[in-house]
Coordinates of C-alpha atoms and ligand atoms in Angstrom, one line a residue:
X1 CA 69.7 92.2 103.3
X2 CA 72.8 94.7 102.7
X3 CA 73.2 97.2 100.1
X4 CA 76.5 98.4 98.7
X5 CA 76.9 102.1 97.6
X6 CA 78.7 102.5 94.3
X7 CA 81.7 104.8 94.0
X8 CA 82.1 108.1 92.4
X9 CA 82.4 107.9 88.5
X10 CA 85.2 110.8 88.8
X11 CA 86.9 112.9 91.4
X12 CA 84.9 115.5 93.0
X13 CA 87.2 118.7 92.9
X14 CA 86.5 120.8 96.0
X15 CA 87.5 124.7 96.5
X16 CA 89.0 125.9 99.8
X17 CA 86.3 128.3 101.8
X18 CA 87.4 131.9 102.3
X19 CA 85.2 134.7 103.6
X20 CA 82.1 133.0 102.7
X21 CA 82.9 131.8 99.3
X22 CA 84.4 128.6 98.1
X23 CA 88.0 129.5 95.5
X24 CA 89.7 127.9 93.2
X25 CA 92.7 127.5 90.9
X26 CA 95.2 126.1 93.1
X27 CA 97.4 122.3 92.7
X28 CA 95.5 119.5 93.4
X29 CA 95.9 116.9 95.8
X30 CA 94.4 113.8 94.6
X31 CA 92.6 111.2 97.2
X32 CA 92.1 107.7 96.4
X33 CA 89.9 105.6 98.2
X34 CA 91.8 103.2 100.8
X35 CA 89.2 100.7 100.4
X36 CA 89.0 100.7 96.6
X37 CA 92.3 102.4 95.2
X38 CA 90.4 104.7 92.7
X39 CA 90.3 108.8 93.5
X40 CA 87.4 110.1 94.9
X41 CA 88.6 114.0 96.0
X42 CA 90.5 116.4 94.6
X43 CA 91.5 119.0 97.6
X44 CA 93.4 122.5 97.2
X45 CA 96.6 123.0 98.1
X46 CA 96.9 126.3 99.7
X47 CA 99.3 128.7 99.7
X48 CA 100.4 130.5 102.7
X49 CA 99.0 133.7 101.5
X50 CA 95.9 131.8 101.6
X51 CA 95.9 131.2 104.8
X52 CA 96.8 134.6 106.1
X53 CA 93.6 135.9 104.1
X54 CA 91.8 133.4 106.0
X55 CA 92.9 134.5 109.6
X56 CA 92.6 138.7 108.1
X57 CA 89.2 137.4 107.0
X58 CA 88.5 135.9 110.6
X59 CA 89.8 138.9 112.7
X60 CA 87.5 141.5 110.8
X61 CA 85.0 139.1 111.5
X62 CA 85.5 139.3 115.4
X63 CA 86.3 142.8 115.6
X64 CA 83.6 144.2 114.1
X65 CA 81.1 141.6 116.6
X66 CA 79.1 140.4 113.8
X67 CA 79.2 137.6 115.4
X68 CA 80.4 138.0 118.9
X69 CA 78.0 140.4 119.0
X70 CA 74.7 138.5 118.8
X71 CA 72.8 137.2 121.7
X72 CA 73.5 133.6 122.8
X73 CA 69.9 132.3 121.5
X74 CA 70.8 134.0 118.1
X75 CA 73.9 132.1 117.5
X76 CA 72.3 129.1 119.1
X77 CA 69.8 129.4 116.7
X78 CA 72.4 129.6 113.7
X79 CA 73.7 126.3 115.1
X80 CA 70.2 124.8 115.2
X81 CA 69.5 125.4 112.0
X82 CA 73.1 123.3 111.0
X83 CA 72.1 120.5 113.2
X84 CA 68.7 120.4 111.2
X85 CA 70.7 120.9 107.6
X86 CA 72.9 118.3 108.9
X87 CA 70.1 115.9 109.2
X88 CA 69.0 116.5 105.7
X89 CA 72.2 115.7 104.8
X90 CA 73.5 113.0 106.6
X91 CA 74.0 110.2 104.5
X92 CA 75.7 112.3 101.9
X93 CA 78.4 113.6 104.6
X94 CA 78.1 110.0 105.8
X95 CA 79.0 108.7 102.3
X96 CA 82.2 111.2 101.8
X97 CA 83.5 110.1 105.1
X98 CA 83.7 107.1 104.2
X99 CA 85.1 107.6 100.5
X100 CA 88.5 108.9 102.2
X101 CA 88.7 107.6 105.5
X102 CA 87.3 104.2 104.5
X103 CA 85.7 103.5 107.7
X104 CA 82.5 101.6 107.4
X105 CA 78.8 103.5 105.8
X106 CA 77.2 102.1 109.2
X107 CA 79.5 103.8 111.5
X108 CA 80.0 107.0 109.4
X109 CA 76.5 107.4 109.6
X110 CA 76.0 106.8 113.5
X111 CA 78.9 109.8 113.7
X112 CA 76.8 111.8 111.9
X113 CA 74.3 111.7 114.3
X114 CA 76.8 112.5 117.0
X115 CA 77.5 115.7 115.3
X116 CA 74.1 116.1 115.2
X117 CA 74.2 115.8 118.8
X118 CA 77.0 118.4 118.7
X119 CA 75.6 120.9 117.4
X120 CA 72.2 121.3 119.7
X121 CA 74.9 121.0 122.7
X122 CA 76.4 123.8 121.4
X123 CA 73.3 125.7 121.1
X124 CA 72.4 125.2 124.5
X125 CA 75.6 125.8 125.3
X126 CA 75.6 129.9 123.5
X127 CA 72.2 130.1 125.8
X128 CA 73.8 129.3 128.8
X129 CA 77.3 130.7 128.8
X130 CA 77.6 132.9 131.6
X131 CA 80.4 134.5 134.3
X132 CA 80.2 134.4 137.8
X133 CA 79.5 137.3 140.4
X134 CA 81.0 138.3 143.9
X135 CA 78.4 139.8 146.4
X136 CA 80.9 139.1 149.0
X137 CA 83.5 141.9 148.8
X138 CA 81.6 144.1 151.2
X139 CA 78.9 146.8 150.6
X140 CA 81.2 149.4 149.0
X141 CA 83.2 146.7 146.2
X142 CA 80.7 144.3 143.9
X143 CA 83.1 142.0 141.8
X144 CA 81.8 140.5 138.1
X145 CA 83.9 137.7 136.2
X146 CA 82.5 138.0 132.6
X147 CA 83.2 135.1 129.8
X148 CA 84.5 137.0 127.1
X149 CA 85.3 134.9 123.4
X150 CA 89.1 134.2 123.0
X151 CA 89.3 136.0 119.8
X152 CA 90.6 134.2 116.1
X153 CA 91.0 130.1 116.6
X154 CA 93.1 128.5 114.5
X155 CA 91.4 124.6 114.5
X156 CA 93.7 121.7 113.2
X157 CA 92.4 118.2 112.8
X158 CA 93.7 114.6 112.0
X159 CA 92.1 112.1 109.1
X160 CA 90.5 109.7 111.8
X161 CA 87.1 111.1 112.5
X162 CA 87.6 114.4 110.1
X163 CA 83.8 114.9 110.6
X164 CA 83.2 113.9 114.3
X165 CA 86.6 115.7 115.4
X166 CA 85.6 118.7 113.5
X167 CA 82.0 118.5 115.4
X168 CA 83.0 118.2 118.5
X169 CA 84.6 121.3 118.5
X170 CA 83.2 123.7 115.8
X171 CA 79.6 124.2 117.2
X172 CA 81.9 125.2 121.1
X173 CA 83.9 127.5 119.2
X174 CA 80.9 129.0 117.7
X175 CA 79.5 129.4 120.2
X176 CA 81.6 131.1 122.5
X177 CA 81.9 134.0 119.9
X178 CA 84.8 133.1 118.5
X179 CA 85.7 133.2 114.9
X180 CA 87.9 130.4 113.3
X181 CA 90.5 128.9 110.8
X182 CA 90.3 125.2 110.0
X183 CA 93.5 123.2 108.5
X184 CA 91.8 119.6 108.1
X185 CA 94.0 116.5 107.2
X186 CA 95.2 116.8 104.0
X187 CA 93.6 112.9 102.6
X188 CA 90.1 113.8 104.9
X189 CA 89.7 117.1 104.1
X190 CA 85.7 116.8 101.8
X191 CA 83.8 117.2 104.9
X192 CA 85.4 119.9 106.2
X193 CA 84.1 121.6 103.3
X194 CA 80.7 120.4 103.2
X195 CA 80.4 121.7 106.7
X196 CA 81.1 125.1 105.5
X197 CA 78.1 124.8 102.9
X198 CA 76.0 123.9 105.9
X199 CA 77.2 126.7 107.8
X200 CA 76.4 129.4 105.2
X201 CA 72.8 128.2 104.6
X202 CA 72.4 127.6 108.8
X203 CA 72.7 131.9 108.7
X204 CA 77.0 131.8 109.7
X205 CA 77.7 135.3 108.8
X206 CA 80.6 135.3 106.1
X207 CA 84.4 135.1 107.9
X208 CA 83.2 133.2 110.9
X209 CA 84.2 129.7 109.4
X210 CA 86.9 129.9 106.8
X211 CA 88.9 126.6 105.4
X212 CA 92.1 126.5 103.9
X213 CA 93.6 122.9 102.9
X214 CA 97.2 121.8 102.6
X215 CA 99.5 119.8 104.2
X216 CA 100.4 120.1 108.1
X217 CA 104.3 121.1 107.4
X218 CA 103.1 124.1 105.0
X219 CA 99.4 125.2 106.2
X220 CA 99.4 123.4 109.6
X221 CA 102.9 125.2 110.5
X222 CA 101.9 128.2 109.5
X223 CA 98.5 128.3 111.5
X224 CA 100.8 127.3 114.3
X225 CA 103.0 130.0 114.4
X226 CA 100.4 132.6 113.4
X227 CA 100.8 135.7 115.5
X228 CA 97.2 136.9 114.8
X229 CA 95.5 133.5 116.0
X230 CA 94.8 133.5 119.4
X231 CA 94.2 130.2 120.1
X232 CA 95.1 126.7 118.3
X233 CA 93.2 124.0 118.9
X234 CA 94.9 120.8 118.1
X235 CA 93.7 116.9 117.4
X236 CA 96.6 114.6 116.3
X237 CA 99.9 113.3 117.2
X238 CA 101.6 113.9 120.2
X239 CA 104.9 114.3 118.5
X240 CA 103.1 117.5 116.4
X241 CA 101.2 118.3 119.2
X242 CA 104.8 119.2 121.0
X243 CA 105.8 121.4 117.9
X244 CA 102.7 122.9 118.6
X245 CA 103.8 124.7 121.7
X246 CA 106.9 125.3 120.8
X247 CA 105.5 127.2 117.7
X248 CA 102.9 128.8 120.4
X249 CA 106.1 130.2 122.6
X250 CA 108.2 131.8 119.5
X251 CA 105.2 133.7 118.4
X252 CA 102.8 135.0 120.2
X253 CA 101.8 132.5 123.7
X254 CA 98.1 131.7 121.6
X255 CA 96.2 129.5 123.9
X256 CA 96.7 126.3 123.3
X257 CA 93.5 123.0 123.4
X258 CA 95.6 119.4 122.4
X259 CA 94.1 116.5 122.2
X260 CA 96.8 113.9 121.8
X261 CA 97.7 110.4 121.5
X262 CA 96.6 107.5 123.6
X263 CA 97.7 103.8 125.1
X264 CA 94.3 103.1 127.0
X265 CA 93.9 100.4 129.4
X266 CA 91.0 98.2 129.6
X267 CA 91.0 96.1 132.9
X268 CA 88.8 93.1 133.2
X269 CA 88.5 91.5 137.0
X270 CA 87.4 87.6 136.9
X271 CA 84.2 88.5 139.1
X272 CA 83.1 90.5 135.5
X273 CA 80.7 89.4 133.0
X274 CA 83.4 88.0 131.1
X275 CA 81.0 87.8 127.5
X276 CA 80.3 91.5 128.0
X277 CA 83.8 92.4 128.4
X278 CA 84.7 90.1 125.4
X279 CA 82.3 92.1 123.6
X280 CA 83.5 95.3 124.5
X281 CA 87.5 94.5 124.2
X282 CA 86.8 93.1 120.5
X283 CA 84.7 96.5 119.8
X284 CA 87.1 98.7 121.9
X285 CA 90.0 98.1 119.7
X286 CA 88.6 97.0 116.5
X287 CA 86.2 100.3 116.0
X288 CA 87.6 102.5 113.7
X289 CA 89.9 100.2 113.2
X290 CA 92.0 100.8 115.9
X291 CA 92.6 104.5 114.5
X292 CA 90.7 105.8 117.5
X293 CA 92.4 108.0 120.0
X294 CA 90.4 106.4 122.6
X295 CA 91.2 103.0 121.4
X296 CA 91.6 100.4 124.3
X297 CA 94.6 98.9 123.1
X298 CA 96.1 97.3 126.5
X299 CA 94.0 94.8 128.0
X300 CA 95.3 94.4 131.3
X301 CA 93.2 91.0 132.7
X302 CA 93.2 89.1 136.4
X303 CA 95.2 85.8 135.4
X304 CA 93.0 83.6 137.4
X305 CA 90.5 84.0 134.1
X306 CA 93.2 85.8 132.1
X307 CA 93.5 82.6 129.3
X308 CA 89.6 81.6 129.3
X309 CA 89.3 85.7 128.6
X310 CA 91.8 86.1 125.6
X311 CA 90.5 83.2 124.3
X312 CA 87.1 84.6 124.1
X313 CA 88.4 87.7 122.5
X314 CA 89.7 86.1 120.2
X315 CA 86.8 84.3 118.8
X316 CA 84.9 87.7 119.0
X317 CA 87.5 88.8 116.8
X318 CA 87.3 86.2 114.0
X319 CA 83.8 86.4 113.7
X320 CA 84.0 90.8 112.7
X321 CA 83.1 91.5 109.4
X322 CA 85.9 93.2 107.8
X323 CA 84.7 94.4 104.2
X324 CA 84.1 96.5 102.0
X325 CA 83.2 100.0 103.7
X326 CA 80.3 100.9 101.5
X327 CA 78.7 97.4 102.3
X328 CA 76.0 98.2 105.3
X329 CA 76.7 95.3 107.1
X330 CA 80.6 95.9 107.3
X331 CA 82.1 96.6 110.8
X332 CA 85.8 96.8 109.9
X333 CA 86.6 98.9 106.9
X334 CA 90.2 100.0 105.7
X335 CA 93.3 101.7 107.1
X336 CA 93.2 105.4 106.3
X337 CA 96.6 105.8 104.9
X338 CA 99.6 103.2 103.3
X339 CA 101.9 104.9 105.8
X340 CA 99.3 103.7 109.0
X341 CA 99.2 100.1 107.1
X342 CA 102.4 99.8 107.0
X343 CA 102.9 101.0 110.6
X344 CA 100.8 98.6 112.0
X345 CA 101.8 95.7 110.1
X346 CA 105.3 96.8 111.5
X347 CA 104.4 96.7 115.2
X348 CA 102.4 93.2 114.2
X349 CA 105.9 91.5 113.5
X350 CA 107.5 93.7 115.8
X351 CA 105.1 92.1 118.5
X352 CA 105.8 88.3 117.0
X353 CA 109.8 89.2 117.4
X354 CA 109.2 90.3 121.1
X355 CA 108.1 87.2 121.7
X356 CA 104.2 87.8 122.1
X357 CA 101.9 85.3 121.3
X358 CA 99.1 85.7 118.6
X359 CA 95.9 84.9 119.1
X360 CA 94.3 86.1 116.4
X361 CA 94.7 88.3 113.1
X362 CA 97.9 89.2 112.8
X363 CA 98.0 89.7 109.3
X364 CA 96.4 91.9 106.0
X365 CA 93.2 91.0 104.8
X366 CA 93.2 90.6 101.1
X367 CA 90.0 92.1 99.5
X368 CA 91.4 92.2 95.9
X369 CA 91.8 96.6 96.0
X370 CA 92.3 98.4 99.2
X371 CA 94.4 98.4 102.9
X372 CA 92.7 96.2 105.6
X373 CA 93.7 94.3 108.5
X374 CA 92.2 91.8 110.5
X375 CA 91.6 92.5 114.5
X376 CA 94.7 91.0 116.5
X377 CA 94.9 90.1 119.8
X378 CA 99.1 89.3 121.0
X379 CA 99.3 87.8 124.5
X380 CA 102.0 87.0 126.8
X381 CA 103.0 90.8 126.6
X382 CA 105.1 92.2 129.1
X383 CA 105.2 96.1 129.8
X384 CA 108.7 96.4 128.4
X385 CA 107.5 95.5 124.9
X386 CA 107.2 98.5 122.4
X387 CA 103.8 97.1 121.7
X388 CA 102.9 97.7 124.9
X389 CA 104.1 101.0 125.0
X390 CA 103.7 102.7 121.9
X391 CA 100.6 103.9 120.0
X392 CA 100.0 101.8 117.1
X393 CA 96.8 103.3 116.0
X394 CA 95.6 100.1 114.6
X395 CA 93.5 96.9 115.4
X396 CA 96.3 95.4 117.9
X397 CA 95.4 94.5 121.3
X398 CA 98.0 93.4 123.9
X399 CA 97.1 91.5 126.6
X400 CA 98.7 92.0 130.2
X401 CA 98.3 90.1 133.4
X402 CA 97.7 91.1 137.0
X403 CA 97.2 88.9 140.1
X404 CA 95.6 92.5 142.5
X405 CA 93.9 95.5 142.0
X406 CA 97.3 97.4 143.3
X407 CA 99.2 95.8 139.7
X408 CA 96.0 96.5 137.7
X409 CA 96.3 100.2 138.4
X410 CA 100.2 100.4 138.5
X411 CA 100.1 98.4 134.9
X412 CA 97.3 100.9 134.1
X413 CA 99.3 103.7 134.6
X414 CA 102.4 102.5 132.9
X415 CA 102.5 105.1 130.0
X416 CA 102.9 108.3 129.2
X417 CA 99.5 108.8 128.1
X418 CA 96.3 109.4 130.2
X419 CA 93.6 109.9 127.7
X420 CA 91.1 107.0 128.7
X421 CA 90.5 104.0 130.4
X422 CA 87.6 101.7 131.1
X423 CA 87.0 98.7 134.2
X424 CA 85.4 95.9 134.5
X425 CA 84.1 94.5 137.3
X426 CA 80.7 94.1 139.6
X427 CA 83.0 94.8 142.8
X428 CA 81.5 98.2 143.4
X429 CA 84.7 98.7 145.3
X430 CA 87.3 97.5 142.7
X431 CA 85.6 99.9 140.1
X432 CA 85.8 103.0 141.7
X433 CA 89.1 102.1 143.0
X434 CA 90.5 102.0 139.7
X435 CA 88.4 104.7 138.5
X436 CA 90.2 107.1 141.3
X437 CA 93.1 105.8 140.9
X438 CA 93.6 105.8 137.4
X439 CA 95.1 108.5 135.4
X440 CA 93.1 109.3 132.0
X441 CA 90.3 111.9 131.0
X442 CA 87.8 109.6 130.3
X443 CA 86.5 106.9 132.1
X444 CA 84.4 103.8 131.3
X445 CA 82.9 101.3 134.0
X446 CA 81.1 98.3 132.6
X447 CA 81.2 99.8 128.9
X448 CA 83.4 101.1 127.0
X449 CA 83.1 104.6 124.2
X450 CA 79.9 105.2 125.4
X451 CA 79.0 108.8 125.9
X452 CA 77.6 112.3 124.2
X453 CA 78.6 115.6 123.3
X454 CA 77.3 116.8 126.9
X455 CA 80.4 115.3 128.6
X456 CA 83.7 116.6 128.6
X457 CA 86.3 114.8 127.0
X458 CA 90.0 115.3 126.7
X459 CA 93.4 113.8 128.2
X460 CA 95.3 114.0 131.7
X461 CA 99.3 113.8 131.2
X462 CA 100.9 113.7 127.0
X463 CA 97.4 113.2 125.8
X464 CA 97.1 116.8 126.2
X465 CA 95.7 120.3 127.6
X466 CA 92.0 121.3 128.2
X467 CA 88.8 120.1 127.3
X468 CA 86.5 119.5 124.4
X469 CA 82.8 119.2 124.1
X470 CA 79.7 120.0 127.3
X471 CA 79.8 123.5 128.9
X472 CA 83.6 123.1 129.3
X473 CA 84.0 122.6 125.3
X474 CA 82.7 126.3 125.4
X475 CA 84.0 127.7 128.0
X476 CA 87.9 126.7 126.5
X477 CA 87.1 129.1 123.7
X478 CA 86.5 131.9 126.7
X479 CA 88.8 133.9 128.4
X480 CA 87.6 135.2 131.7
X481 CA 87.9 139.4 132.6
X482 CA 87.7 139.9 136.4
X483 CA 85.6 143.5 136.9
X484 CA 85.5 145.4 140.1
X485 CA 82.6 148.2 140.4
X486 CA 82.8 150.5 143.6
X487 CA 79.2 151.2 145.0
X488 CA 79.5 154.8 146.4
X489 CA 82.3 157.2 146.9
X490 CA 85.6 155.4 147.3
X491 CA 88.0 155.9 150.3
X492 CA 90.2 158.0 149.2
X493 CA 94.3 157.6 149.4
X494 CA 95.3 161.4 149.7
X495 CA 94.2 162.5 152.6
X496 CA 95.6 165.6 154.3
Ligands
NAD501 P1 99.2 114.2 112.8 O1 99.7 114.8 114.1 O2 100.2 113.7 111.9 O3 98.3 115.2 112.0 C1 97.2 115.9 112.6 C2 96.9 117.2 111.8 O4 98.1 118.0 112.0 C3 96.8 117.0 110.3 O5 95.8 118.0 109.9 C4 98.1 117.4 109.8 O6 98.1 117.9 108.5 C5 98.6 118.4 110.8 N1 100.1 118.6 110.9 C6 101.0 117.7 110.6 N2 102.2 118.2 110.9 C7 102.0 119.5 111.3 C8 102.9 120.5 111.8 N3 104.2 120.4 111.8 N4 102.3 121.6 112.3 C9 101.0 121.8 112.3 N5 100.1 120.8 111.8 C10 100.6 119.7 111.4 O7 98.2 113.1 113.3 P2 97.3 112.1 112.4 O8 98.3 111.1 111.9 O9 96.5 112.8 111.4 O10 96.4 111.4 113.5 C11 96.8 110.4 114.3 C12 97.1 110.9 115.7 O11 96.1 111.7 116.2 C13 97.2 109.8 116.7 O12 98.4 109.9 117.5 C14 96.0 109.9 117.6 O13 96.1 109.4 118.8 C15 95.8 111.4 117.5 N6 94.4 111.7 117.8 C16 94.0 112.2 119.0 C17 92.7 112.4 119.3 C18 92.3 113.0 120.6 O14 91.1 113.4 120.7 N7 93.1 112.9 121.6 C19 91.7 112.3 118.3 C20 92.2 111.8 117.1 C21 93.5 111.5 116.8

């Protein structure tokens, strides 16, 4: 038994969040559902004096440490009470994740609880962030490294996972001290907004969490090149995540967090459980619908089993429910944007012109209103192919062969990316083989997107810089200040 959530009757018009109040009487972007076609949001479009209210608005709200300024368990408290607001409100956050991303209510509500997750991380994390001492510099010199907050962030995120992106970060930032700007994705940007409601009834004092909306070449730009923002965290492209230090070098060197694109391997050894590697190349590309930074998009399989494999894929593929987000039992919803449909339904007939094989999918699924696409497995690709190379950010999986471990991790390592990567295998050896040998961020043996917010996440090579999430998430938002305190009277350099 499934139930299906009806749509809006009309357009929820949102204000951007400023200071701690929500403004109006801007333009208005206007969001349609991709899974149904009819609007569901309108969103602000912000001017650039907007935003430089917002980071004025965030700097008096770090300088004068009302904020910074609180004890770790107070602002771990503030971010306990969100996780617990957050709870109330789940399905309702859930429900607007879905209306403009259009993945499925199931999922949407599963990330929820991840933020959830996020949020007592980060509270535990503002309990426990703490320097380092040296009692080693002899009896007369005692050295202190104290964790001090980096200052204004500015915080720019993609339409993927607008909520879970946003969560994975927000509650580190907040806890570290800092104070913050947030440019979401222009067609995701309602929960973003609905976070800030949270925030202000959790006990957020008023400038801490400010939103402004707007499109990344007006807003997003301008955040970039801010000379008051100390540090930009960035979630998106790699081709904006480059104009993002550029930007960072011709104004003022703001620290920079990326979290980039992706072209993850999955490699499957013939001594695996080949069903539970099925299982988990079907999910690992079709979650999300393939518009998952993490998304294992390259299986790279021993050819001894490599056609008995695909084949099983594939037939894990055909049976995914691909529906109607709002229906509880869908596990494929629609593509975000028409400019990601089209995209991947380019690199589909790109991959049929290379000569790659379909297995399955391979083509739009026709719901009668809405973007979808079926889950497709191409094999017979070989690493020259741009479908083995590029990020597609959609449900295509490519299929590679290797005869030993040395071409699985040389084919694994084939890219430009190093965000993540999982094995399989029951060859204790041959997993941590790979696992050493392979260059990505994150790392899955025997499973694959498993984890929580208590683990570090981010990417080695042009997947990007630092890390996100765990005591590391907070400790990015730090800068360290290295004290030396003389015990005594000091040795003195005039003499004579
Ligand atoms: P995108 O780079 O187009 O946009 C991301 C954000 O940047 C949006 O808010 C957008 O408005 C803004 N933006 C666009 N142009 C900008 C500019 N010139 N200056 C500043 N901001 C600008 O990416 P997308 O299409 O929203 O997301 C898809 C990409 O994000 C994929 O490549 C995917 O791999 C990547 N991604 C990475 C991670 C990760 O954790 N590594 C997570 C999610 C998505």
């Amino acid at each position: 038994m499934t139930t299906l959530l009806s749509l809006p009757h009309s357009p929820r018009e949102f204000g951007f969040y400023l200071d701690g109040a929500f403004h109006g009487g801007r333009p208005l972007f206007e969001r349609a559902s991709p899974a149904h076609g009819v609007p569901v949001s309108r969103i602000p479009k912000c001017t650039v004096a907007d935003l430089e209210a917002a980071v004025v608005a965030a700097r008096r709200a770090f300088e004068d440490r009302r904020w910074a300024g609180l004890s770790g368990a107070a602002r771990g408290a503030v971010l306990l009470r969100a996780a617990d607001i957050l709870r109330r409100r789940r399905d309702e956050i859930a429900y607007w994740e879905v209306l403009e991303n259009g993945k499925p209510i199931s999922q949407a509500r599963g990330e929820i609880d991840h933020c959830i997750a996020c949020f007592e991380v980060g509270a535990g994390a503002a309990r426990l962030l703490h320097g380092d001492s040296f009692n080693n510099l002899g009896d007369s010199l005692f050295g202190m490294v104290l964790r001090e907050p980096v200052g204004v962030v500015g915080l720019i995120t993609p339409w993927n996972f607008p909520f879970l992106i946003l969560c994975e970060r927000v509650p580190f930032i907040l806890a570290s001290g800092c104070t913050m700007v947030v440019k979401p994705s222009e067609v995701t940007s309602a929960t973003t907004l609905l976070l800030a409601e949270v925030l202000a009834e959790a006990g957020l004092p008023n400038g801490v969490y400010n939103v402004i909306t707007g499109s990344g070449r007006s807003i997003g730009q301008a955040l970039t090149e801010h000379p008051d923002v100390d540090m930009l965290s960035f979630t998106g492209s790699t081709a904006v995540g480059r104009s993002c230090v550029h930007a960072a070098a011709d104004s003022n060197f703001k620290k920079l967090g990326l979290e980039l694109g992706g072209k993850n391997p999955i490699i499957v050894f013939a001594d695996s459980d080949l069903e539970d590697a099925a299982d988990g190349a079907a999910f690992g590309i079709s979650f999300n619908t393939g518009q998952c930074c993490v998304s294992s998009s390259r299986l790279i399989v021993e050819r001894s089993v490599a056609a008995e494999f695909e084949a099983l894929v594939a037939a894990k593929m055909a049976r995914i429910r691909v529906g109607d987000p709002l229906d509880a039992a869908t596990q494929v919803g629609a593509i975000t944007t028409a400019a990601q449909n089209d995209t991947i339904l380019g690199y589909i007939a790109r991959g049929t012109a290379e000569g790659a094989q379909l297995l399955a999918g391979g083509q739009a699924v026709d719901l009668g209103r809405g973007q979808y696409i079926a889950p497709t497995l191409f094999a017979g690709v070989t690493p020259d192919m741009a479908i083995a190379r590029e990020e597609i950010f959609g449900p295509v999986l490519c299929s590679l062969r290797f005869d030993t471990v040395e071409e699985a991790i040389a084919l694994a390592n084939d890219t430009v990316y190093g965000l993540a990567a999982s094995v399989w295998t029951k060859n204790i050896d041959k997993a941590l083989t790979v696992t050493r040998r392979v260059r990505a961020g994150r790392f899955w043996v025997n499973t694959i997107m498993a984890g929580g917010p208590e683990i570090p996440l981010g990417g080695f090579r042009q997947s990007g810089w630092g890390r996100e999430a765990g005591m590391s998430g907070v400790e990015e938002y730090t800068q360290t200040k290295s004290v030396h305190v003389e015990l005594g009277k000091r040795a003195h350099w005039v003499t004579g």
